Coordinates of C-alpha atoms and ligand atoms in Angstrom, one line a residue:
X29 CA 30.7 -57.4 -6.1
X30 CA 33.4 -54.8 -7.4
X31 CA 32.6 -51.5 -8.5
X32 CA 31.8 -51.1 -12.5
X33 CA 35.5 -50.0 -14.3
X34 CA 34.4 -46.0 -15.1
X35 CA 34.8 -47.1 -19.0
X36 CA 32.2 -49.0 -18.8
X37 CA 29.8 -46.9 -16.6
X38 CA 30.9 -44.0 -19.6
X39 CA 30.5 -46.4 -22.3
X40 CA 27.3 -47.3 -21.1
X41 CA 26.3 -43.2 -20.6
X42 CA 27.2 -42.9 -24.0
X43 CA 25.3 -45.3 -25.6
X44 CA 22.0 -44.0 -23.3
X45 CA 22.5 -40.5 -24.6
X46 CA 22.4 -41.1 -28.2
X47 CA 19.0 -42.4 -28.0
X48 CA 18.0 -40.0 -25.6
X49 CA 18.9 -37.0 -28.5
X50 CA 18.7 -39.1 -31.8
X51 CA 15.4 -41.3 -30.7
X52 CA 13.1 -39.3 -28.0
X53 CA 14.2 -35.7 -28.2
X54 CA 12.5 -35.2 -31.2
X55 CA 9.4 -36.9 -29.9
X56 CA 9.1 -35.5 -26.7
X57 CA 9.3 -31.6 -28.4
X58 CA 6.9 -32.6 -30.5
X59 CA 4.9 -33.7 -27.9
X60 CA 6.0 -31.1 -25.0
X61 CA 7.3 -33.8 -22.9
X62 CA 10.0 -33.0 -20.3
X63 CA 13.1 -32.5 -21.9
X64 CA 15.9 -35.6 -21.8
X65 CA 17.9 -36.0 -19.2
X66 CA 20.7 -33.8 -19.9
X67 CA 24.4 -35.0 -20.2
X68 CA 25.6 -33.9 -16.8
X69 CA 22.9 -35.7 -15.2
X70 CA 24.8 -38.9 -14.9
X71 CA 28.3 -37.5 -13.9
X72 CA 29.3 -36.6 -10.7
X73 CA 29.8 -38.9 -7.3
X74 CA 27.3 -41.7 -6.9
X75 CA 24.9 -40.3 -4.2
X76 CA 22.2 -41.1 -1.7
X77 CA 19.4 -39.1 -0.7
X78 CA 17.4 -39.2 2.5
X79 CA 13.7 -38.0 2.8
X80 CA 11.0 -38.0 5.2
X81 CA 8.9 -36.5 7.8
X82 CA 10.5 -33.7 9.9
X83 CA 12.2 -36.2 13.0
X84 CA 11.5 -39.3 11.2
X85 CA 15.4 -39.4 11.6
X86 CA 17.1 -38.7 8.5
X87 CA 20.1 -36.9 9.9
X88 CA 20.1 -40.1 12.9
X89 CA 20.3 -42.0 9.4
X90 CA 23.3 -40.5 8.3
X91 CA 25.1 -40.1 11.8
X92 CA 24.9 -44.1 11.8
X93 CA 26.1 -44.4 8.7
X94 CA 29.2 -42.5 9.4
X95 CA 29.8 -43.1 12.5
X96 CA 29.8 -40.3 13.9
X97 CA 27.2 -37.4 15.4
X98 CA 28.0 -34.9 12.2
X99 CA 24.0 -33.9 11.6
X100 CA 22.5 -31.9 14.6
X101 CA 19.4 -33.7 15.3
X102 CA 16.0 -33.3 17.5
X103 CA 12.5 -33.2 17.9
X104 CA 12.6 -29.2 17.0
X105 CA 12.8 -28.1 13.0
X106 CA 16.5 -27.7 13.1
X107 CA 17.1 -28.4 8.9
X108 CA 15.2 -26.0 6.8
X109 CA 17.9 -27.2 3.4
X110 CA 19.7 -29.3 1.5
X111 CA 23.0 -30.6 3.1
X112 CA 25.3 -32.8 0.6
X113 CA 28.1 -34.4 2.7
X114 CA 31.1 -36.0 0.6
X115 CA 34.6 -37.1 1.4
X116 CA 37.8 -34.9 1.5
X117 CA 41.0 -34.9 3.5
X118 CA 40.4 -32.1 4.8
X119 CA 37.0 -31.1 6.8
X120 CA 35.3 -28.3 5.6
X121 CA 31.7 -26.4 5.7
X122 CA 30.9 -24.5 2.7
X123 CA 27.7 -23.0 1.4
X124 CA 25.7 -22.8 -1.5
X125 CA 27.6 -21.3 -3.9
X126 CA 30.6 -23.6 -3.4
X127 CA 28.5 -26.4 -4.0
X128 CA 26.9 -25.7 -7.4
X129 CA 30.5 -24.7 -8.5
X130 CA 32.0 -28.1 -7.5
X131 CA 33.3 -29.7 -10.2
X132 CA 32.9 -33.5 -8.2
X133 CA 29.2 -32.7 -8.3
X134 CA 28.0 -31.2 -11.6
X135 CA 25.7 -29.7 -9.9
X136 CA 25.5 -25.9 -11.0
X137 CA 22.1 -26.7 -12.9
X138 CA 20.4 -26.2 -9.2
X139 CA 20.7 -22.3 -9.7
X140 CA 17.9 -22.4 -12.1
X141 CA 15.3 -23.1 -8.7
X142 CA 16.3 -19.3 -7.5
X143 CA 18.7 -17.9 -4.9
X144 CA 16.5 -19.0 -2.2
X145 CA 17.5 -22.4 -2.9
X146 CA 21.1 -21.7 -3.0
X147 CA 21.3 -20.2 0.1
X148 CA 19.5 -23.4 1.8
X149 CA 21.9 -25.3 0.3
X150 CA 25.5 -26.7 2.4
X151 CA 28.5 -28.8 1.4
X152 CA 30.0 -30.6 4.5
X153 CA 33.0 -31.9 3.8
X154 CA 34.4 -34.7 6.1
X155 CA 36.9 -36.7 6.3
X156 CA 35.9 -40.1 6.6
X157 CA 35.9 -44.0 5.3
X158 CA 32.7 -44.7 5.1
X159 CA 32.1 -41.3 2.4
X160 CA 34.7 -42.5 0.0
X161 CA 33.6 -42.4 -3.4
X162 CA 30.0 -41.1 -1.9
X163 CA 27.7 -38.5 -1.6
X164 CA 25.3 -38.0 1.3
X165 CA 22.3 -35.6 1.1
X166 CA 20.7 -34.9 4.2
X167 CA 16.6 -32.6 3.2
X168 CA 14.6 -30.3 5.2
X169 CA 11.7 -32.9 6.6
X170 CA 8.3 -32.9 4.5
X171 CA 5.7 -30.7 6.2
X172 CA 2.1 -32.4 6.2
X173 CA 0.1 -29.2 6.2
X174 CA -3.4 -30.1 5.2
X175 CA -3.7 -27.1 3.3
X176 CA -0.7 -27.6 1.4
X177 CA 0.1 -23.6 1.8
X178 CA 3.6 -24.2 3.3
X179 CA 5.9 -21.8 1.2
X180 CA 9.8 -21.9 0.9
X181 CA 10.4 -20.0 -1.4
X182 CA 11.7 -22.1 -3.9
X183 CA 10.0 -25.1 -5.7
X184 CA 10.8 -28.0 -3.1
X185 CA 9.1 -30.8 -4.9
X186 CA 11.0 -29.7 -8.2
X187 CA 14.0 -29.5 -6.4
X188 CA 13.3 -33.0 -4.9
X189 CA 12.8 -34.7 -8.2
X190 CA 16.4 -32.6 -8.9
X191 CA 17.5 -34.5 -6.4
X192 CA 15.8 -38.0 -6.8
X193 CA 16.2 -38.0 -10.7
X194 CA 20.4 -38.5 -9.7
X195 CA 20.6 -40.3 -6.9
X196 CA 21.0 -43.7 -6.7
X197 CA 19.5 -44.8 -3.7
X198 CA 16.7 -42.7 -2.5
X199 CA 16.1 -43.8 1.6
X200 CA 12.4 -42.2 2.2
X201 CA 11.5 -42.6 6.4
X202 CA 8.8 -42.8 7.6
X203 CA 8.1 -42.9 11.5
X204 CA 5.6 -44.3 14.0
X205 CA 4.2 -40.3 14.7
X206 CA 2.8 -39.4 11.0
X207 CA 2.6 -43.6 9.4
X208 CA 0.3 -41.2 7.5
X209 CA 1.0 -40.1 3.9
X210 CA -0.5 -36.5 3.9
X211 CA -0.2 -32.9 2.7
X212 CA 3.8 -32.2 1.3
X213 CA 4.8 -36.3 1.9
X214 CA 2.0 -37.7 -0.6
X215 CA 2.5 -34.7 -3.4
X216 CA 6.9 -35.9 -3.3
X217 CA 5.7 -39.6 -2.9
X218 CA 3.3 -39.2 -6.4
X219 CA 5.0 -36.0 -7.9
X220 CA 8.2 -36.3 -7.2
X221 CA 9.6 -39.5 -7.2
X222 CA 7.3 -41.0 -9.7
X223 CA 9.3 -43.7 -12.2
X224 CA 12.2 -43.7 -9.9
X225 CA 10.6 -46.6 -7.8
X226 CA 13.4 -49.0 -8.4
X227 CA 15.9 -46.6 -6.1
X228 CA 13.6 -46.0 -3.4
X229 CA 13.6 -47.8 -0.4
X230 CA 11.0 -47.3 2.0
X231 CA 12.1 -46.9 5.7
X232 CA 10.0 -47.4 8.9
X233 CA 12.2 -46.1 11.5
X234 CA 12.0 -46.0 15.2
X235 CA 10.1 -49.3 15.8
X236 CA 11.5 -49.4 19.4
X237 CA 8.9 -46.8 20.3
X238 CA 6.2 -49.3 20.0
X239 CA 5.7 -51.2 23.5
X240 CA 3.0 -53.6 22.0
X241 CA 3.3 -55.8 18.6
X242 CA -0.8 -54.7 18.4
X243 CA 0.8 -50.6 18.1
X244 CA 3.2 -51.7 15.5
X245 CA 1.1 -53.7 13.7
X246 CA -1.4 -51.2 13.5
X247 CA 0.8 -48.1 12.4
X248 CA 2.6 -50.7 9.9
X249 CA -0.9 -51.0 8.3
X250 CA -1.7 -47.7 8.3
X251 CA 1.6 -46.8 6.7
X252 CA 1.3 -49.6 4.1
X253 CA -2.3 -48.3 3.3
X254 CA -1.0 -45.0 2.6
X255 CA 1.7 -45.6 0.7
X256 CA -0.5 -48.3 -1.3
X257 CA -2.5 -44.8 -2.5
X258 CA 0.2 -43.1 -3.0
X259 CA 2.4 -45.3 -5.0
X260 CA 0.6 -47.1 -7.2
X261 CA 2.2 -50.3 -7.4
X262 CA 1.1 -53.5 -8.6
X263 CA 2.8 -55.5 -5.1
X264 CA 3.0 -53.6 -1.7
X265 CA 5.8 -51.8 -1.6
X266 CA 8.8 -53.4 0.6
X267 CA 9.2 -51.5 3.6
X268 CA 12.1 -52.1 5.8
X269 CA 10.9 -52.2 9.5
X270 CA 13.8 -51.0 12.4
X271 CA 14.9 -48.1 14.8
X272 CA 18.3 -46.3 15.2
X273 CA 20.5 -47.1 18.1
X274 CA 20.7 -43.5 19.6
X275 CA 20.3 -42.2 22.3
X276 CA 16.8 -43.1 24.5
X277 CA 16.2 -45.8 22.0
X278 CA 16.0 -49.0 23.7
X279 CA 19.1 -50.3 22.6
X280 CA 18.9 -54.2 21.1
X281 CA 19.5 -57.0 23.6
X282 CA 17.5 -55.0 26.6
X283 CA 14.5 -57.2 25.4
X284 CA 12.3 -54.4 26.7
X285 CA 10.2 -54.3 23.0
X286 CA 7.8 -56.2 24.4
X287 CA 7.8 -59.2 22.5
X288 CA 8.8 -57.0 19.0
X289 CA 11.7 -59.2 17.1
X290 CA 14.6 -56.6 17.5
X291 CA 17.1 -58.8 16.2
X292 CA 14.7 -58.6 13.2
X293 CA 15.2 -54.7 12.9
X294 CA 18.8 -54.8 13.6
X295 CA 19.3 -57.2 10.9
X296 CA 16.6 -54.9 8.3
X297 CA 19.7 -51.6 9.4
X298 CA 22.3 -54.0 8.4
X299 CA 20.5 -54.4 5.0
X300 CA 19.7 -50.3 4.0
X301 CA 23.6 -49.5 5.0
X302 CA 24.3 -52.6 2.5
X303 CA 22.1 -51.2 0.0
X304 CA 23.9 -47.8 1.0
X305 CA 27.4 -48.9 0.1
X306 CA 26.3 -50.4 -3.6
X307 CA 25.4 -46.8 -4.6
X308 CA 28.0 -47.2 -6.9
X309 CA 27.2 -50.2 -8.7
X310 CA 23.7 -49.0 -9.0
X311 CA 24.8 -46.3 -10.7
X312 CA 24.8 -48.0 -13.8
X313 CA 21.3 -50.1 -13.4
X314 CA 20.4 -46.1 -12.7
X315 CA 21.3 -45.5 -16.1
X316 CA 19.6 -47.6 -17.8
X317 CA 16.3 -48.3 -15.7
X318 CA 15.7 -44.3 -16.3
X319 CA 15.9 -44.4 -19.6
X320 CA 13.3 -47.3 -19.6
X321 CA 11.2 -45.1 -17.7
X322 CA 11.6 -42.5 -19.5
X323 CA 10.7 -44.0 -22.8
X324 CA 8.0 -45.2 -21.3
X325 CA 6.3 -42.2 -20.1
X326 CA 7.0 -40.8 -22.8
X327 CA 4.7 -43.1 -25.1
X328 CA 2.0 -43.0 -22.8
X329 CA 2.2 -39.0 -22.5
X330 CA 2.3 -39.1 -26.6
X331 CA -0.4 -42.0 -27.0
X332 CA -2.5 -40.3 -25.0
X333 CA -2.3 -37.1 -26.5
X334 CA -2.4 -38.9 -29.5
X335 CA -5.6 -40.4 -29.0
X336 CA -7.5 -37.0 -27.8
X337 CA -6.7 -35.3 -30.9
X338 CA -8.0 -38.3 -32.9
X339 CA -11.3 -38.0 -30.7
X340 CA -11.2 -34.6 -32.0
X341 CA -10.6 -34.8 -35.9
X342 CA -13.4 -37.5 -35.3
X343 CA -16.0 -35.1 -33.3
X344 CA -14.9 -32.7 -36.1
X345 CA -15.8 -34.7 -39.0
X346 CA -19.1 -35.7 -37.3
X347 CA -19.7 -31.8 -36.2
X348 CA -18.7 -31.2 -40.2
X349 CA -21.1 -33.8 -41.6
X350 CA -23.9 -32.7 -39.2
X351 CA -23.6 -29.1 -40.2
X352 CA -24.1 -30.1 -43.2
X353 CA -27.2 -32.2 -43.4
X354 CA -28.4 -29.3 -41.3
X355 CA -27.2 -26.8 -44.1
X356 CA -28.9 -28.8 -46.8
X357 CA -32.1 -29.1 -45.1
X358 CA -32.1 -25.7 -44.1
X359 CA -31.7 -24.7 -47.4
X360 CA -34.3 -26.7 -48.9
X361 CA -36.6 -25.1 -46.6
X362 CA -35.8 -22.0 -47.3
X363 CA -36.3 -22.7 -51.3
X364 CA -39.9 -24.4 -50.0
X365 CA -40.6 -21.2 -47.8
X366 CA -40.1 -19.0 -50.7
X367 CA -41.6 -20.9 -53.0
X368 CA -45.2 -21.3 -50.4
X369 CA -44.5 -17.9 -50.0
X370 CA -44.6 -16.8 -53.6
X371 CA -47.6 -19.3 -54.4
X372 CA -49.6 -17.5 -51.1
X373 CA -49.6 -20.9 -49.2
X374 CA -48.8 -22.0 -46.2
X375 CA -48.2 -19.9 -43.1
X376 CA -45.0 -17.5 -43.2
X377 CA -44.8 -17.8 -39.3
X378 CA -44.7 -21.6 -38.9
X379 CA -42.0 -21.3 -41.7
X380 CA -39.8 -18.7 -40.0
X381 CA -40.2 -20.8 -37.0
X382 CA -39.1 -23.7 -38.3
X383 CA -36.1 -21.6 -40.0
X384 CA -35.2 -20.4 -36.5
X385 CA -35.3 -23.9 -35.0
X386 CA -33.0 -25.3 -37.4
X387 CA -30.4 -22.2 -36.7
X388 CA -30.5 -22.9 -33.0
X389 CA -29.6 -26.0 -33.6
X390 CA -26.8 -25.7 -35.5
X391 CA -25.8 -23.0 -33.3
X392 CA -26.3 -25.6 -30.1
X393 CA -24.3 -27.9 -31.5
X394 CA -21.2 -25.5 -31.7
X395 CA -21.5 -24.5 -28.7
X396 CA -21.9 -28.0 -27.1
X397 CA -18.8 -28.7 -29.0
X398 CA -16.9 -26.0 -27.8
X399 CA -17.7 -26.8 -24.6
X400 CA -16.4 -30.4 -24.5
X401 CA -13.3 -28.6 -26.0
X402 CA -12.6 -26.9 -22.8
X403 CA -13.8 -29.6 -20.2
X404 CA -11.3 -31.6 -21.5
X405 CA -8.5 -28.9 -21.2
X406 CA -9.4 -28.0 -17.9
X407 CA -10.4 -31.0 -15.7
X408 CA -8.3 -33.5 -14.1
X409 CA -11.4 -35.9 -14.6
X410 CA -11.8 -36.2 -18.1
X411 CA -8.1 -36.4 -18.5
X412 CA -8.3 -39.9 -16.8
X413 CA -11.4 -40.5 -18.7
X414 CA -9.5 -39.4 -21.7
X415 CA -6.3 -42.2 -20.9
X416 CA -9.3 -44.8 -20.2
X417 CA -10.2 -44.3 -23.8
X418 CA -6.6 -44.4 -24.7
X419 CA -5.6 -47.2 -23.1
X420 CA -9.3 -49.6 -23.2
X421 CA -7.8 -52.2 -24.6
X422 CA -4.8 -52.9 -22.3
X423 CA -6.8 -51.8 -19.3
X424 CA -9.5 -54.3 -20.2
X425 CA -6.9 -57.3 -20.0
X426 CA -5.8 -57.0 -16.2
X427 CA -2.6 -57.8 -15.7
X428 CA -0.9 -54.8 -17.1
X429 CA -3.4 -52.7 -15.8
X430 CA -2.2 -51.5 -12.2
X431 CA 1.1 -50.6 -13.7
X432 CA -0.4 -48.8 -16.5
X433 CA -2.1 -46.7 -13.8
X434 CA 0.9 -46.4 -11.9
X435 CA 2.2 -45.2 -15.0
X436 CA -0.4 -42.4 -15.6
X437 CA 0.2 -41.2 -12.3
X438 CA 3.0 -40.2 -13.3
X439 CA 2.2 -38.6 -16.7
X440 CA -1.1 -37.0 -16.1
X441 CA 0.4 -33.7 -14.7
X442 CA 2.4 -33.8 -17.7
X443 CA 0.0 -33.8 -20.2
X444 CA -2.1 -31.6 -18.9
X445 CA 0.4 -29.1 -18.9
X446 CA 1.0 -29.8 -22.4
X447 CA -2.4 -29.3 -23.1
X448 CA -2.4 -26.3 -21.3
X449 CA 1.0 -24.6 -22.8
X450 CA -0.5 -26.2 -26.8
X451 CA -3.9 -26.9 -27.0
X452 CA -3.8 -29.1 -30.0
X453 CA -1.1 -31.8 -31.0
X454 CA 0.0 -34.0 -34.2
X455 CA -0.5 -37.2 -34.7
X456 CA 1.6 -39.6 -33.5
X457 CA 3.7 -41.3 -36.8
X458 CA 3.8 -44.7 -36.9
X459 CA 7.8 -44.1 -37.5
X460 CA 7.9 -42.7 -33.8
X461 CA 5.9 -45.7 -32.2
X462 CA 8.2 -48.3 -33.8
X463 CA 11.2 -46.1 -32.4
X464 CA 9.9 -46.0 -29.1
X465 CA 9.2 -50.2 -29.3
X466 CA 12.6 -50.6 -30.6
X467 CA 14.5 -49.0 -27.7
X468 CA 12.2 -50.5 -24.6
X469 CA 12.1 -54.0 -26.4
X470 CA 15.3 -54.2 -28.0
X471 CA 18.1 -51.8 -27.1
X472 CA 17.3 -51.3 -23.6
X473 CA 17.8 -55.0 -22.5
X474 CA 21.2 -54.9 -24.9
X475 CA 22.4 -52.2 -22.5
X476 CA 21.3 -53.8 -19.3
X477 CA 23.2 -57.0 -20.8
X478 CA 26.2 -54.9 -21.0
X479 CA 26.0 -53.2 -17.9
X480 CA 25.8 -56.5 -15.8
X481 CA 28.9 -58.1 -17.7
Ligands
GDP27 N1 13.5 -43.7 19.8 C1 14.1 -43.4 18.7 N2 14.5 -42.2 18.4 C2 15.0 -41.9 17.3 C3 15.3 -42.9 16.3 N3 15.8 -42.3 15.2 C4 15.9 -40.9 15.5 N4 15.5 -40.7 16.8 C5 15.4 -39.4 17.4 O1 14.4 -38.6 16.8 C6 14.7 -37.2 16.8 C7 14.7 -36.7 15.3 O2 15.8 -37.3 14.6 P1 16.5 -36.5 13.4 O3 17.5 -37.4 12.9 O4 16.9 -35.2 13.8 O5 15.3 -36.4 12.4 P2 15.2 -35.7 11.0 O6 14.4 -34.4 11.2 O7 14.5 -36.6 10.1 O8 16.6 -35.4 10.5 C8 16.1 -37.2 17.4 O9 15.9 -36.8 18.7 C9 16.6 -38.6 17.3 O10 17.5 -38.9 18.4 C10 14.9 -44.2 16.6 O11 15.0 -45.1 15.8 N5 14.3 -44.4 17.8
MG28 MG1 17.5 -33.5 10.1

C-alpha cells in the first residue's frame, strides 16, 4: 500500500471542514457541545502515541521500534512528560517551547493547558529511518491512585485527549503487574479516548514474565474484564498479546515460557510495528472516522438535551393545568366560604381549613417540581435515566443498544456540563436532525469512498 498523494489527504481535509463549520458548528453552540475540530488539527506529521501504566514499557516500545536505546527506561518513575520524537538530519534535544513553535507539528495550541505542561514537554530529534515521515510520543505512565488525588499540575487527561484526538495510532500497554484498569488508567480509557476506538490498539506486554499458561490466562481475563467495563464495546476489544526482547526477557527460541506460544507473541510485535508504519495512510481514515464520531455524539448530546427539555415544557404544562384546576376550585370555595359566611352557615374554621389545604398544595406541588428541576441538574443518575427516556425506543430493540451505551459514555460528561454552564436548552429543529442524518448517512460514506480510491 502507498502513502495517500498529500492532495488528496488536503482535499479530503477540506471537504471534512466545511461540514464541520457550515453543518455542526451551529448545532453544537447551540447545544454547548465541544467545539469542532479546529483546522490545524489535521496538519502536521502523522503521529503515534504510546500510553500505559508506569513500566508497562512504553519507552521499551519505542526503543524497539527504532532500533535503538533512545528512551531511558526502568522500574523507577523516570518520565513525568510528554516526549515527541521525529526525524531530522541532525540530532537534537529541545524543550517545550521549541516544540509548540514547530512549524512540522502545529502544535502551539498545547499552551492553552498552562506552563506546567510546557515545561514537561521535550522534542527529541533523531536521526533515523525508521522516524521518517513520523512522530513518536513517548507519556508519563498512568498512576492508579485509588483516590484519584494525583496532581500534575496541568490537566493530564485533557492533555491526553490533546494528544489522542491527533494521533493516528494510539498503542495503550498494559502489563502483567496492574492487568487492572483502576484510578488514572480507567478515567483516560472512558474520558479520554472515548470515540477514538478505531486508532487504539490495545497492548499486553511482557507475556514472558508469565512461567505458567494458568498465570497468563488468568491476568488475560482479568485484563479483558476490565477493559470490557471500561470501554464499552459491543465485541471484546482485540488485545495483542507479547513481550519486548530486552534485556532479562527471555528472549524467543529459549523455550523457557513454559509451554506459552512465543512464536505467537513475536508474530503479535511484528503486527503493532506494521500497524505502526501505516500511520500515514490512516491518517486519512482518521479524518473521516472522527468526523463520524463526532456527528455522532453530537446528536446524541443534542437529542438528549432535546428530550429533557421536552419532559420539561410537558411537566410545565401539566404543573400549569394543575395549578389551575387548583385555582378554580380554590376560588369557588372561597365565593362558597363567603357566601356560608354571609348567610351565618356553616363553620368558618372547617372553611379556612380547607382554604389552607388547598394552598399547601399548590405550594407542594411547586416545590416538588423545583425539586425534580435540580435532581436532574445535579445527579449523574437521572442523567442516564434521562438518555433511557431519550433513547427507549432504540434501546428496547437490542442490537444497537451496547453501542448506543458506548456512545453515552462518552457524551454524558458532556451534557452535564452543558447543563451545568445553561440550565435550559431549544428544541432541537427538525432542519438540524435531517443535517446531522444527511452527513453520517450520506456524505460521510462519499468521503470514505474517496479516501480509499
Ligand atoms: N521482562 C520484560 N521486561 C520488559 C518488557 N518490556 C519492558 N520491560 C522492562 O520493564 C521496565 C519498564 O519499561 P519502560 O519501557 O521504562 O516502561 P514505561 O514506564 O512504560 O516507559 C524496564 O526495565 C524494561 O526493561 C518485556 O516485554 N518483558
Ligand atoms: Mg517511560
Amino acid at each position: 500500500m502507498t502513502d495517500p498523494s498529500p492532495e488528496l489527504v488536503e482535499a479530503i481535509e477540506a471537504k471534512a471542514w466545511t461540514i464541520y463549520e457550515e453543518a455542526l458548528q451551529p448545532i453544537a453552540t447551540r447545544f454547548e457541545f465541544e467545539p469542532v475540530p479546529s483546522k490545524s488539527e489535521t496538519s502536521g506529521l502523522p503521529t503515534v502515541l504510546l500510553l500505559g501504566n508506569h513500566s508497562a514499557g512504553k519507552s521499551s516500545f519505542i526503543n524497539f521500534l527504532l532500533g535503538e536505546d533512545l528512551q531511558r527506561t526502568g522500574i523507577a518513575p523516570i518520565d513525568d512528560g510528554f516526549t515527541v520524537i521525529t526525524h531530522a538530519e541532525k540530532a537534537a534535544d529541545k524543550d517545550g517551547a521549541a516544540l509548540i513553535t514547530n512549524p512540522d507539528l502545529a502544535w502551539g495550541e498545547l499552551q492553552r493547558f498552562g506552563q506546567t505542561l510546557v515545561s514537561h514537554l521535550k522534542l527529541r530529534q533523531i536521526e533515523n529511518p525508521a522516524l521518517r515521515g513520523l512522530a513518536l510520543i513517548d507519556s508519563p505512565g498512568m498512576i492508579d491512585a485509588i483516590d484519584d488525588s494525583v496532581d500534575r499540575g496541568y490537566d493530564f487527561p485533557g492533555v491526553v485527549r490533546w494528544f489522542a484526538e491527533r494521533a493516528d495510532v494510539i498503542l495503550f500497554l498494559f502489563d502483567p503487574d496492574k492487568p487492572g484498569t483502576t484510578g488514572e488508567t480507567l478515567r483516560i480509557l472512558t474520558d479520554s479516548l472515548a470515540g477514538l476506538d478505531h486508532k487504539l490498539l490495545l497492548i499486553f506486554n511482557k507475556v514472558d514474565r508469565f512461567s505458567t499458561m494458568r498465570d497468563f490466562a488468568r491476568a488475560y481475563g482479568a485484563l479483558c474484564w476490565n477493559l470490557g467495563k471500561a470501554i464499552p464495546l459491543k465485541d471484546l476489544p482485540h488485545v495483542y498479546t507479547t513481550y519486548l526482547p530486552v534485556d532479562g526477557a527471555r528472549e524467543s527460541g529459549s523455550g523457557d515460557l513454559a509451554g506459552l506460544p512465543v512464536k505467537d507473541f513475536d508474530e503479535q510485535r511484528e503486527e503493532v510495528r506494521q500497524e505502526v508504519q501505516r500511520a500515514p495512510q490512516r491518517r486519512l481514515d482518521n479524518v473521516v472516522s472522527r468526523l463520524y464520531q463526532y456527528t455522532r455524539r453530537l446528536r446524541m448530546h443534542a437529542t438528549v438535551l432535546d428530550h429533557l427539555q421536552g419532559e420539561r415544557r410537558r411537566h410545565q404544562r401539566s404543573y400549569l393545568f394543575l395549578g389551575l384546576v387548583i385555582s378554580l376550585v380554590s376560588m369557588f370555595a372561597l365565593y362558597m366560604e363567603w357566601s356560608l359566611i354571609s348567610s351565618e352557615g356553616w363553620d368558618r374554621v372547617q372553611w379556612t381549613a380547607i382554604t389552607a389545604l388547598i394552598a399547601g398544595a399548590v405550594l407542594g406541588s411547586a416545590y416538588g417540581f423545583y425539586r425534580w428541576d435540580r435532581r436532574v441538574r445535579d445527579e449523574n443518575l437521572s442523567l442516564d435515566a434521562l438518555f433511557e427516556r431519550a433513547y427507549r425506543r432504540q434501546l428496547t430493540l437490542g442490537e444497537a443498544a451496547d453501542d448506543l451505551q458506548g456512545q453515552w459514555g462518552s457524551v454524558k460528561e458532556r451534557v452535564k456540563r452543558a447543563l451545568e454552564a445553561q440550565g435550559t436548552f431549544p428544541r432541537l429543529r427538525r432542519s438540524e436532525i435531517k443535517r446531522m442524518e444527511k452527513v453520517l448517512e450520506t456524505e460521510v460514506p462519499e468521503l470514505r469512498t474517496e479516501a480509499s480510491q
